[in-house]
PDB file of C-alpha atoms and ligand atoms in Angstrom:
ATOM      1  CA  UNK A 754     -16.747   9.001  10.277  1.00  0.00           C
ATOM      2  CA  UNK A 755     -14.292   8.653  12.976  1.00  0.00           C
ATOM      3  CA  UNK A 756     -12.361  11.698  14.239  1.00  0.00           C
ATOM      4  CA  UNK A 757      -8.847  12.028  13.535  1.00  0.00           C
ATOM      5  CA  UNK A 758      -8.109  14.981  15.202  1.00  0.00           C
ATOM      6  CA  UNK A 759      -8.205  13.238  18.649  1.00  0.00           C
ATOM      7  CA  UNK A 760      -7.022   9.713  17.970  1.00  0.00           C
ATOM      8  CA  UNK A 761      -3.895   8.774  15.913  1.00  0.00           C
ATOM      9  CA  UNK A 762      -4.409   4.649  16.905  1.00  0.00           C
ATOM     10  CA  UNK A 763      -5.593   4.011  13.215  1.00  0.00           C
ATOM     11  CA  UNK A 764      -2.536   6.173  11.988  1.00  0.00           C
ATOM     12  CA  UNK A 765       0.455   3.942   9.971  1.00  0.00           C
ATOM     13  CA  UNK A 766       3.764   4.661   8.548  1.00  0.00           C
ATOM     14  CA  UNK A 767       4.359   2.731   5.368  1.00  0.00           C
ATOM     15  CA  UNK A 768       8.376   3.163   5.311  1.00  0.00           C
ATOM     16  CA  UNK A 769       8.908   4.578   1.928  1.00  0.00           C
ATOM     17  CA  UNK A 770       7.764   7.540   3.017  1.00  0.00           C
ATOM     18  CA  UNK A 771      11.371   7.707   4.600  1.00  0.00           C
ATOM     19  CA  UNK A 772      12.703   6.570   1.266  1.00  0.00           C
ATOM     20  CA  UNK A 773      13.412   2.942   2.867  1.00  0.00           C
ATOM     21  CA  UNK A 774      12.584   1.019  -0.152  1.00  0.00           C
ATOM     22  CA  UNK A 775      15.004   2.601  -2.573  1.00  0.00           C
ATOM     23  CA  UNK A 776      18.795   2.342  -1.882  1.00  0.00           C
ATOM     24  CA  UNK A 777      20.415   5.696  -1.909  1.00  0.00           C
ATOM     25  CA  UNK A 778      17.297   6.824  -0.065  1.00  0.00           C
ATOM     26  CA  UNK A 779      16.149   8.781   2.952  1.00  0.00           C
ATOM     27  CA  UNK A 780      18.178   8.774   6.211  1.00  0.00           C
ATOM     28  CA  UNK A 781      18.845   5.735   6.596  1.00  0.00           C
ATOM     29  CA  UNK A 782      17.587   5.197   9.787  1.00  0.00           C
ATOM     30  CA  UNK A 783      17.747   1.730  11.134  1.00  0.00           C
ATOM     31  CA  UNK A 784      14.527  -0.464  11.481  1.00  0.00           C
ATOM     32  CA  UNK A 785      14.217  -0.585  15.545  1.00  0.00           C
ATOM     33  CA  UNK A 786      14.730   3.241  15.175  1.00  0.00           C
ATOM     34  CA  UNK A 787      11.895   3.713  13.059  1.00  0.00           C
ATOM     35  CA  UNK A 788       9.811   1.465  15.298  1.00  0.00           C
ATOM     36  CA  UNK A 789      10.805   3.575  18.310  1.00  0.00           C
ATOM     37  CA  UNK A 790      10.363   7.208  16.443  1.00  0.00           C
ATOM     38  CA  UNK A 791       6.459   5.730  15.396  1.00  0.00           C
ATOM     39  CA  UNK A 792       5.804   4.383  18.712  1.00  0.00           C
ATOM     40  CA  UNK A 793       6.747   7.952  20.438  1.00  0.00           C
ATOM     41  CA  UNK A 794       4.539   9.725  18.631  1.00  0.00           C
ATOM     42  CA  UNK A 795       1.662   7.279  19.048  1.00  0.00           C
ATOM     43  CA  UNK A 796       1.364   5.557  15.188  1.00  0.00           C
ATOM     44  CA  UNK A 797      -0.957   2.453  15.462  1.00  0.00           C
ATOM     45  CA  UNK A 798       0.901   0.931  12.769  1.00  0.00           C
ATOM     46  CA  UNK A 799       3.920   0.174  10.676  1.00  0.00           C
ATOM     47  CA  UNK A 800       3.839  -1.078   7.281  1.00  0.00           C
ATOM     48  CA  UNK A 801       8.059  -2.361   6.024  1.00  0.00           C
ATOM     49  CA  UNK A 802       8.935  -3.276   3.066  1.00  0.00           C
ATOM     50  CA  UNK A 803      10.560  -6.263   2.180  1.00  0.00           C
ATOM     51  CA  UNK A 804      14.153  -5.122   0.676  1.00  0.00           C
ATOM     52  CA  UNK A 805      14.985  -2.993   3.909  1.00  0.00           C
ATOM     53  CA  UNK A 806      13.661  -6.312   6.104  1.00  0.00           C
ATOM     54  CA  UNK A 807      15.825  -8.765   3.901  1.00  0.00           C
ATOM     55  CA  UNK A 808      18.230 -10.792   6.424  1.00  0.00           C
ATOM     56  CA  UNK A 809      16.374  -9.678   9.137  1.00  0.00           C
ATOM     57  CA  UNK A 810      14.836 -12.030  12.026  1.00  0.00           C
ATOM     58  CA  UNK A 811      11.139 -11.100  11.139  1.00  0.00           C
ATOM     59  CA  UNK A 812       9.667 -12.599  14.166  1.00  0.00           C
ATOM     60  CA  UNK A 813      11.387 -10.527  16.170  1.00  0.00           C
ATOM     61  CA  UNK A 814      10.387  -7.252  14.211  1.00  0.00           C
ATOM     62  CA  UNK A 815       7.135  -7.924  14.274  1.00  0.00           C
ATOM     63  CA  UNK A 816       7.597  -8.668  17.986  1.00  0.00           C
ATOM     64  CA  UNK A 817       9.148  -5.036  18.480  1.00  0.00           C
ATOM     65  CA  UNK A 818       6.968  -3.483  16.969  1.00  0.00           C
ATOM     66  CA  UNK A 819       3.879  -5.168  19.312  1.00  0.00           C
ATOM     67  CA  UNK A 820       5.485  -4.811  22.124  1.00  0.00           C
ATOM     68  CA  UNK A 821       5.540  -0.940  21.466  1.00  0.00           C
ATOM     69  CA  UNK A 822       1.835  -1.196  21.260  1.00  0.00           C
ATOM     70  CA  UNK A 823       1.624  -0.983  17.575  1.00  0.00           C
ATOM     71  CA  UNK A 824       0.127  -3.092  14.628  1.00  0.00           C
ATOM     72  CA  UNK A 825       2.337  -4.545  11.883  1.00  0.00           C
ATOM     73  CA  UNK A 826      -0.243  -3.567   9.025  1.00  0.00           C
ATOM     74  CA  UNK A 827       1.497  -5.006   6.121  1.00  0.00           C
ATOM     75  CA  UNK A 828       4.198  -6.026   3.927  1.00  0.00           C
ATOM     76  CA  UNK A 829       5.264  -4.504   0.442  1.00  0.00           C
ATOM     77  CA  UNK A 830       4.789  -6.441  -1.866  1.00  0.00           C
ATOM     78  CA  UNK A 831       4.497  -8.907  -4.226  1.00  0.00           C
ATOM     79  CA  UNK A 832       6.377  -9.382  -7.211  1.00  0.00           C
ATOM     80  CA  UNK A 833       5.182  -7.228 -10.138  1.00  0.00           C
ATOM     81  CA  UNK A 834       3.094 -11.064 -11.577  1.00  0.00           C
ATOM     82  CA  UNK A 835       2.615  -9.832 -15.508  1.00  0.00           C
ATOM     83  CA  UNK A 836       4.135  -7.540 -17.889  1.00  0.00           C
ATOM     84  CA  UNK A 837       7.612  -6.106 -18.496  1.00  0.00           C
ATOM     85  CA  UNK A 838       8.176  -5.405 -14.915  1.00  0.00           C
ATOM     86  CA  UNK A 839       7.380  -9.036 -13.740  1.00  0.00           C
ATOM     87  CA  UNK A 840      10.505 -11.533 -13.302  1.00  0.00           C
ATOM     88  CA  UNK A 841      11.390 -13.583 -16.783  1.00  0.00           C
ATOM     89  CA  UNK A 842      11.051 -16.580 -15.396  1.00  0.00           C
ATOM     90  CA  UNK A 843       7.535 -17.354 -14.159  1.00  0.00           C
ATOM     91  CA  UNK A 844       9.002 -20.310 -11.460  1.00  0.00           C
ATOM     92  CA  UNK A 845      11.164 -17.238 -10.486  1.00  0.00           C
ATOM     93  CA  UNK A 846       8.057 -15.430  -9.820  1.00  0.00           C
ATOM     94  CA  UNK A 847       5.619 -17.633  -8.302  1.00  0.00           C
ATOM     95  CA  UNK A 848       8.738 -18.816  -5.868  1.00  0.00           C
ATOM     96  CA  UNK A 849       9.229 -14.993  -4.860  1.00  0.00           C
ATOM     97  CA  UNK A 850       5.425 -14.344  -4.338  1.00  0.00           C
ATOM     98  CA  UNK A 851       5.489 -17.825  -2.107  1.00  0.00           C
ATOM     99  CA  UNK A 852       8.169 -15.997   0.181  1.00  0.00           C
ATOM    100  CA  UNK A 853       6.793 -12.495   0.117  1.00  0.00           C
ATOM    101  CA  UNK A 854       3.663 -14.383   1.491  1.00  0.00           C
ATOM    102  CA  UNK A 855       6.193 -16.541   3.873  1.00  0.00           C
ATOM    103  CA  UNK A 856       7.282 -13.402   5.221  1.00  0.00           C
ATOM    104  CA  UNK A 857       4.352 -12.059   5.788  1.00  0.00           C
ATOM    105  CA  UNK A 858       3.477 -14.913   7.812  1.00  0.00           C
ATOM    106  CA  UNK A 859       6.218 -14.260   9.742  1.00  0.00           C
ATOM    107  CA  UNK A 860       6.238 -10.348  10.834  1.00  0.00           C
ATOM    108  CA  UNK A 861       2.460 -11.018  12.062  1.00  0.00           C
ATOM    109  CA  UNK A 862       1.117  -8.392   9.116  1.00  0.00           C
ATOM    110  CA  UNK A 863      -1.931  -7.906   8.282  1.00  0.00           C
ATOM    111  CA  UNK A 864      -1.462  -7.536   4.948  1.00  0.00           C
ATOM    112  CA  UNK A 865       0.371  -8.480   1.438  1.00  0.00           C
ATOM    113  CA  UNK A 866       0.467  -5.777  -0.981  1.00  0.00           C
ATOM    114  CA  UNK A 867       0.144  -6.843  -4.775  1.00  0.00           C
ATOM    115  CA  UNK A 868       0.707  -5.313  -7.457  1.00  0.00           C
ATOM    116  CA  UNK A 869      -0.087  -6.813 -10.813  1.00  0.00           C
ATOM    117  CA  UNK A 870       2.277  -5.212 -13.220  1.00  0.00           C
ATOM    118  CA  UNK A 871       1.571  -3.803 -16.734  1.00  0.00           C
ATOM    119  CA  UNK A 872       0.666  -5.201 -20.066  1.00  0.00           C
ATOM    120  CA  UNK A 873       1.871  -9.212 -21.030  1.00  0.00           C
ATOM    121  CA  UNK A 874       4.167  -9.047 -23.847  1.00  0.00           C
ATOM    122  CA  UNK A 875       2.969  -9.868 -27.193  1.00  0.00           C
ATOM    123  CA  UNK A 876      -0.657  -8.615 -26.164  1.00  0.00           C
ATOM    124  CA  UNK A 877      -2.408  -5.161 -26.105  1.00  0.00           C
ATOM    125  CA  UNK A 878      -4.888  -3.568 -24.045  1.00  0.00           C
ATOM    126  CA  UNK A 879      -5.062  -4.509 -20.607  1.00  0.00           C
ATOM    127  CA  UNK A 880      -8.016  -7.972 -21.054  1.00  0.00           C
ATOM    128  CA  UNK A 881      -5.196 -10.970 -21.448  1.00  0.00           C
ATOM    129  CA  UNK A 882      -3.334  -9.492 -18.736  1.00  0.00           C
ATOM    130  CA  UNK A 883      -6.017  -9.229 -16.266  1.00  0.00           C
ATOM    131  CA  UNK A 884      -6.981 -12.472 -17.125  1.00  0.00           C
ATOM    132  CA  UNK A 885      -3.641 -13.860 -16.293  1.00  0.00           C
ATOM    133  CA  UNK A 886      -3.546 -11.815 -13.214  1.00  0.00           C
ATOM    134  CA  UNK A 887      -7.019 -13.366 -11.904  1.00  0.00           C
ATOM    135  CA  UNK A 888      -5.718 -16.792 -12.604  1.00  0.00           C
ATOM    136  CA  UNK A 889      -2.201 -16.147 -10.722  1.00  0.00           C
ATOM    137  CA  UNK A 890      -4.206 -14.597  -7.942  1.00  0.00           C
ATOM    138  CA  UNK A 891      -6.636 -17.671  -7.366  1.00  0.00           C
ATOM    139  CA  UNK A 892      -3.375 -19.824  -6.689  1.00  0.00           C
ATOM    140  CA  UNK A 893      -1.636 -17.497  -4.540  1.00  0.00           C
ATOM    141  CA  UNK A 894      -4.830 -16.395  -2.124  1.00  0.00           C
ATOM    142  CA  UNK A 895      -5.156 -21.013  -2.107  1.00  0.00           C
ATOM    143  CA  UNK A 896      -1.329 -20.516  -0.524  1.00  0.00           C
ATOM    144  CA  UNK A 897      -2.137 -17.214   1.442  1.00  0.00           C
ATOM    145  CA  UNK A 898      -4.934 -18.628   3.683  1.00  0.00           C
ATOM    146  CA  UNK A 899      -3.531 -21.406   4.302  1.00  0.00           C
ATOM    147  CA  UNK A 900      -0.894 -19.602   5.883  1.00  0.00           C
ATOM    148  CA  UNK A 901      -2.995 -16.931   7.179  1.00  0.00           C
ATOM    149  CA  UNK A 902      -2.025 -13.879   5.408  1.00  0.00           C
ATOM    150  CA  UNK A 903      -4.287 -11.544   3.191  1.00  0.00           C
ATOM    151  CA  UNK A 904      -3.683 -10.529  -0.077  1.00  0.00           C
ATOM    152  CA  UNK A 905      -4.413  -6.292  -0.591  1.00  0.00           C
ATOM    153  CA  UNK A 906      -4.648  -6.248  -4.384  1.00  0.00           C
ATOM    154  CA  UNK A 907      -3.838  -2.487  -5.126  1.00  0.00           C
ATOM    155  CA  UNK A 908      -4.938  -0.679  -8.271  1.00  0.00           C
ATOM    156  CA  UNK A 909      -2.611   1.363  -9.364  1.00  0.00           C
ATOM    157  CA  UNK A 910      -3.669   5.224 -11.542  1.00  0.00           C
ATOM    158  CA  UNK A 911      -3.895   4.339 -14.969  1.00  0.00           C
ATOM    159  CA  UNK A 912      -0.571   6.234 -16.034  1.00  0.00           C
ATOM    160  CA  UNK A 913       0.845   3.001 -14.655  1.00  0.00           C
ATOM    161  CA  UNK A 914      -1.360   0.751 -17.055  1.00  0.00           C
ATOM    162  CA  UNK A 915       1.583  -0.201 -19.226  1.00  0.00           C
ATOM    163  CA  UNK A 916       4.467  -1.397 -16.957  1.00  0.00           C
ATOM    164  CA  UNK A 917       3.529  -1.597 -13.474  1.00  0.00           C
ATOM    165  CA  UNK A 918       0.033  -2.548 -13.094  1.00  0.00           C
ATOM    166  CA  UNK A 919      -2.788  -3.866 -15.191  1.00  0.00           C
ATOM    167  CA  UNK A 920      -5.511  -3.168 -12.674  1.00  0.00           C
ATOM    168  CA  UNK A 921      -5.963   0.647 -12.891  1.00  0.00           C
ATOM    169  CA  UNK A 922      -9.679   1.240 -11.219  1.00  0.00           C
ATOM    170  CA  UNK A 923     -11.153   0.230  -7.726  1.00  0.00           C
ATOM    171  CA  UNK A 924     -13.633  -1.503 -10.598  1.00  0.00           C
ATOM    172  CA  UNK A 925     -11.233  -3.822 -11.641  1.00  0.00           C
ATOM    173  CA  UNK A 926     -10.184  -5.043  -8.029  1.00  0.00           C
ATOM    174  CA  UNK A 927     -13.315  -5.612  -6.759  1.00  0.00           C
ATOM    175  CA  UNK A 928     -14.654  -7.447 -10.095  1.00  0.00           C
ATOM    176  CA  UNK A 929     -11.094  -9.460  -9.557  1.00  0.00           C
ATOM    177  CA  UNK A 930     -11.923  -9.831  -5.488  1.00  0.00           C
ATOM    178  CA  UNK A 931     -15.775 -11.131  -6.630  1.00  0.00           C
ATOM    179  CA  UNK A 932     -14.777 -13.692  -9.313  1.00  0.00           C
ATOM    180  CA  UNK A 933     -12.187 -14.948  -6.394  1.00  0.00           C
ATOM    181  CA  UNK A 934     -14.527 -15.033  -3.739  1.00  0.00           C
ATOM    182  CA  UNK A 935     -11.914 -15.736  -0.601  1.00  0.00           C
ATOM    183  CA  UNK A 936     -11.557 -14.474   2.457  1.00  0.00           C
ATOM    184  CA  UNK A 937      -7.704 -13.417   2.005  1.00  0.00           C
ATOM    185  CA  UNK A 938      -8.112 -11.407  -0.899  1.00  0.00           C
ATOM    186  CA  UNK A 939      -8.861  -8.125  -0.767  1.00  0.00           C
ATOM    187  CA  UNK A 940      -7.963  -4.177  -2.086  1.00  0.00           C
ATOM    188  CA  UNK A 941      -5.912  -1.612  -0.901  1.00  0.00           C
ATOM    189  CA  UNK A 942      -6.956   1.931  -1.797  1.00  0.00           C
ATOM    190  CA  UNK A 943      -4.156   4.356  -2.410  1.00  0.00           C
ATOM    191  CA  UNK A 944      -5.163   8.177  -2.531  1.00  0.00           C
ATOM    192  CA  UNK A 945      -2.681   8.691  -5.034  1.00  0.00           C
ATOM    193  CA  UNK A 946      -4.251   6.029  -7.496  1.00  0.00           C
ATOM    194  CA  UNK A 947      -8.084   6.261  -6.800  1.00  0.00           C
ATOM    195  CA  UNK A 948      -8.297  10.126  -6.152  1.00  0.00           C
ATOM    196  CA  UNK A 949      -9.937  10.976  -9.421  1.00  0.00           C
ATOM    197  CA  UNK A 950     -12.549   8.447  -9.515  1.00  0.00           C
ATOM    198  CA  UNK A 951     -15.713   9.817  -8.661  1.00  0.00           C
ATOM    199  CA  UNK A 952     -17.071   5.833  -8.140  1.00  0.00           C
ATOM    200  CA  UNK A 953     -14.520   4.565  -5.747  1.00  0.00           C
ATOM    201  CA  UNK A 954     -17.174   4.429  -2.660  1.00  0.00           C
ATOM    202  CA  UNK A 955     -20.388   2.603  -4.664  1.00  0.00           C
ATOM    203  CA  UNK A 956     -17.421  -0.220  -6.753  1.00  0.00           C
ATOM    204  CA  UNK A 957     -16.426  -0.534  -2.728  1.00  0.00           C
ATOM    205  CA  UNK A 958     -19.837  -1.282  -1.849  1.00  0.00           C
ATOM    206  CA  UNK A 959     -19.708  -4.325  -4.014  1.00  0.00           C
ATOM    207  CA  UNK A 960     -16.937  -5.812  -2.059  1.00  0.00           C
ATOM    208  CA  UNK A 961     -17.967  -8.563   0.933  1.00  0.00           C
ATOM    209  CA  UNK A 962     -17.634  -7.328   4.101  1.00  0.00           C
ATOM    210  CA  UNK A 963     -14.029  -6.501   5.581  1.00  0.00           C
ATOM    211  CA  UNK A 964     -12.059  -6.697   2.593  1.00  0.00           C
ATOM    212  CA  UNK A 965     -10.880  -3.560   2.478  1.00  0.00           C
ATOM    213  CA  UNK A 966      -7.709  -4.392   3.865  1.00  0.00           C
ATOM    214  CA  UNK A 967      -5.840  -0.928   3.705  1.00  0.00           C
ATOM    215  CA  UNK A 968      -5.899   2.523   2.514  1.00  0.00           C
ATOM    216  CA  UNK A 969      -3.369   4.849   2.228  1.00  0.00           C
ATOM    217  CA  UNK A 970      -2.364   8.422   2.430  1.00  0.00           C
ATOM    218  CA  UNK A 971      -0.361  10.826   0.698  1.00  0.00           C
ATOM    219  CA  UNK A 972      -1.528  13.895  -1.760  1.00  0.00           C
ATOM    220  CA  UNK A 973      -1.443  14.618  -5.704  1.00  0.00           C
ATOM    221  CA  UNK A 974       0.511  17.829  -6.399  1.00  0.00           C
ATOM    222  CA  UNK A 975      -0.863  19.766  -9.204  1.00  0.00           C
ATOM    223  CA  UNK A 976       2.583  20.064 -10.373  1.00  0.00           C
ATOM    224  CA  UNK A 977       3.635  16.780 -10.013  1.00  0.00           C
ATOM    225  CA  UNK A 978       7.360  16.746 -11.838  1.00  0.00           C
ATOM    226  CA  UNK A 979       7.644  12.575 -11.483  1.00  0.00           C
ATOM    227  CA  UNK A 980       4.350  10.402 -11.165  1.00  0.00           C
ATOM    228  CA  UNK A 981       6.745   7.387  -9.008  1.00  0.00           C
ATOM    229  CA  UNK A 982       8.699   9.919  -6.871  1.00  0.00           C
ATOM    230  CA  UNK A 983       7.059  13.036  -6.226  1.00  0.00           C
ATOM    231  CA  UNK A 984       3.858  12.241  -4.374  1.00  0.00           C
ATOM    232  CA  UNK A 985       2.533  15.188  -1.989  1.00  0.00           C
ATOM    233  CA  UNK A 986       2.140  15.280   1.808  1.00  0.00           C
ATOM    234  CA  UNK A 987      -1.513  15.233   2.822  1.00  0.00           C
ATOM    235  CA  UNK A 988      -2.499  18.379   2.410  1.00  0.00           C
ATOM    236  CA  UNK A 989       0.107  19.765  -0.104  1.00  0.00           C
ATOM    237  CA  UNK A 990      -2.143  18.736  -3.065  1.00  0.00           C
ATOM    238  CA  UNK A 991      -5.318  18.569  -4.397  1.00  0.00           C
ATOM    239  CA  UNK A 992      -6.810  15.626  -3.311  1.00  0.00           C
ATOM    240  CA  UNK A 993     -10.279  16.234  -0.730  1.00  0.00           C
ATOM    241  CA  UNK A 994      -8.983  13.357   1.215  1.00  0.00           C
ATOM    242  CA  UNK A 995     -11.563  13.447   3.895  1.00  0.00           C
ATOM    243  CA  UNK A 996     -14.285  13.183   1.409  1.00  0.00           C
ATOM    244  CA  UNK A 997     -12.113  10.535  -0.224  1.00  0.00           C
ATOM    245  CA  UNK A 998     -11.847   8.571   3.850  1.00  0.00           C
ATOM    246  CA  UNK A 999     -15.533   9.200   4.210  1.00  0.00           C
ATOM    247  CA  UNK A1000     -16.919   7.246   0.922  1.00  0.00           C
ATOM    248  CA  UNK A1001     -14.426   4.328   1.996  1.00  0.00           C
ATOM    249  CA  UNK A1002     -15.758   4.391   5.653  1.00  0.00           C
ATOM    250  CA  UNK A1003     -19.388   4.368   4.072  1.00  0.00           C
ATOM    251  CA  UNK A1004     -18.641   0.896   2.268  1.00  0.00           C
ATOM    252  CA  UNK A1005     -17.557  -0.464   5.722  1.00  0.00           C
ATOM    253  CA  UNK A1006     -13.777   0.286   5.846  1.00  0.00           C
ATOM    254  CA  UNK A1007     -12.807   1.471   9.624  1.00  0.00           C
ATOM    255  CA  UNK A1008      -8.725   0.125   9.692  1.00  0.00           C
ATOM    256  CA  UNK A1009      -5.436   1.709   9.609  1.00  0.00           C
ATOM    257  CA  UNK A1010      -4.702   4.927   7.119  1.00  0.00           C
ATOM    258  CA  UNK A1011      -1.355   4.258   6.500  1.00  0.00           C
ATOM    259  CA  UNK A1012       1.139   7.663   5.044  1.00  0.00           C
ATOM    260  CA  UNK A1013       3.020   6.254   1.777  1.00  0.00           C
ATOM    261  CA  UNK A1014       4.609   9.492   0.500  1.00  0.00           C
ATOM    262  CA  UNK A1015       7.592   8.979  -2.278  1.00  0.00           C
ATOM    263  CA  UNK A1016       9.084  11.863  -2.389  1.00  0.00           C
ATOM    264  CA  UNK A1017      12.662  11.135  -3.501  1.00  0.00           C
ATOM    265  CA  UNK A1018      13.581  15.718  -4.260  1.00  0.00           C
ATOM    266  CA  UNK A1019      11.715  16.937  -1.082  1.00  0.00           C
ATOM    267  CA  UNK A1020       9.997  14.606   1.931  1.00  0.00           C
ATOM    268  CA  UNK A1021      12.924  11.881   1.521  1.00  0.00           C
ATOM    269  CA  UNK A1022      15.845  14.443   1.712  1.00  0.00           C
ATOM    270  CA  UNK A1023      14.177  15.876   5.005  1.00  0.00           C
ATOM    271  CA  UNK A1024      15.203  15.035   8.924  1.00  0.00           C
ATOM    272  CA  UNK A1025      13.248  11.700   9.382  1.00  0.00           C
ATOM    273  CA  UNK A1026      12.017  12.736  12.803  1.00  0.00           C
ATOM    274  CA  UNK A1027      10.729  16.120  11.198  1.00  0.00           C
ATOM    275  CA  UNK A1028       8.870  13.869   8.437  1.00  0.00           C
ATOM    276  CA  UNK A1029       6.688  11.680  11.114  1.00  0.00           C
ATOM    277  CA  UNK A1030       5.704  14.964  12.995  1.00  0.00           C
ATOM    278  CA  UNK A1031       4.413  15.929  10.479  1.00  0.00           C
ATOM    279  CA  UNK A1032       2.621  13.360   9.252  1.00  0.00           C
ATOM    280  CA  UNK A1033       0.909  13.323  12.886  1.00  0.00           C
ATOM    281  CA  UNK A1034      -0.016  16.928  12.558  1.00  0.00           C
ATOM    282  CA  UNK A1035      -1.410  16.026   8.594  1.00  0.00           C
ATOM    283  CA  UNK A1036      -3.107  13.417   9.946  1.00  0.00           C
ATOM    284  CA  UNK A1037      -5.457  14.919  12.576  1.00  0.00           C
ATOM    285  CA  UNK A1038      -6.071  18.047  10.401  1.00  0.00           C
ATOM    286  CA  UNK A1039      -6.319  17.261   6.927  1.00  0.00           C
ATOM    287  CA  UNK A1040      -7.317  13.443   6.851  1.00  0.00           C
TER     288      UNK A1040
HETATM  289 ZN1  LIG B 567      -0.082   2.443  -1.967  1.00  0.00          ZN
END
């Protein structure tokens, strides 16, 4: 298991965790700001997402953020594909997911995050809607290669399973990721969403090689008051998340651990500079 507590390269910021993705939210701090802040205090990685990017020469992000010796490690995300989150019009949908992929292809990231959304209407149970999702999904990854960029299919915790994401188990992914069988496709494991699961490490095991394309960090407070906007810090919670990074490292995962913390009462009200120190210090002694 590698040792955290010396080495922050494999450490990434996924940008909500300065409330970025919400308008209203967090500080405010401007994009090349962030970059600098991470790049101070030695991230490996930055992971945007794509409403605080929109209008934006992505190139040239991308190119920032190499230049100051760190990894774009994704994108967020894909539109929500099924359910009563995804976009009426499917043409509407499939053209968005084209461009999420587009600019992914763009800023250099490793990564695509999708997420499936919730139950199809007029169906119940979550069967018809994963079957739709695998069928979306065999289209998009045909696009995605061709244009170089991975798709991190991301289970979310079941008490999504309705609206925002039909795939609620590591299971499901990597069943989904089998069927598929293609190089760009792959999961993204999310310590808020897997934590529970005593079976994350042997369903990873049943993945091909590499295609764990991300996992991320944050914590599960036992009091959580909001299950979108009031994820813990690492270490504020109760999730073992060592034991958690050391089952994922067993089924061959060894990339960036990227903080994803929405906090929109406590972590997203805070000094933004205060917020990444801290992450460093969570990092090396509780991760
Ligand atoms: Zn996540």
């Amino acid at each position: 298991m590698r040792d955290f507590s010396i080495d922050t390269s494999s450490l990434s910021l996924n940008t909500a965790t300065l409330g970025h993705n919400i308008p209203g939210y967090g500080a405010g701090w401007s994009t090349e700001r962030v970059i600098d802040a991470c790049a101070e205090r030695k991230f490996g990685g930055i992971t945007f997402w794509r409403p605080e990017l929109e209008g934006k020469p992505l190139a040239a992000i991308g190119d920032r953020v190499r230049d100051a010796g760190m990894t774009v490690t994704g994108l967020c995300r894909s539109p929500f594909l099924v359910g009563p989150l995804a976009p009426s019009n499917k043409t509407e949908m499939l053209d968005d997911f084209k461009a999420a992929i587009d600019e992914t292809s763009e800023l250099g990231a490793l990564c695509l995050t999708v997420l499936t959304g919730g139950v199809e209407s007029e169906t119940k149970g979550l069967n018809e809607s994963i079957a739709l999702v695998t069928e979306l999904l065999n289209d998009a990854v045909n696009y995605a290669s061709e244009n170089g960029v991975s798709l991190a299919l991301e289970p979310l915790h079941p008490v999504y399973g309705g609206n925002r994401s039909c795939i609620v188990t590591i299971r499901d992914a990597v069943e989904i990721c089998n069927i598929i069988d293609n190089d760009f496709l792959g999961v993204a494991v999310d310590v808020y969403h897997v934590w529970w699961d005593m079976t994350v490490g042997e369903q990873l095991k049943k993945l091909s090689k590499d295609r764990i394309l991300s996992f991320h960090l944050c914590d599960w407070l036992a009091d959580t008051q909001d299950v979108l906007l009031d994820r813990g810090m690492m270490g504020d919670g109760v999730v073992d998340i060592r034991a958690l990074r050391s089952r994922i490292e067993r089924a061959g995962f060894d990339g960036f651990c990227e903080v994803e913390v929405f906090s929109a009462q406590n972590w997203w009200k805070k000094d933004p500079a205060d917020v990444l120190d801290i992450c460093v210090e969570r990092y090396k002694t509780v991760c």
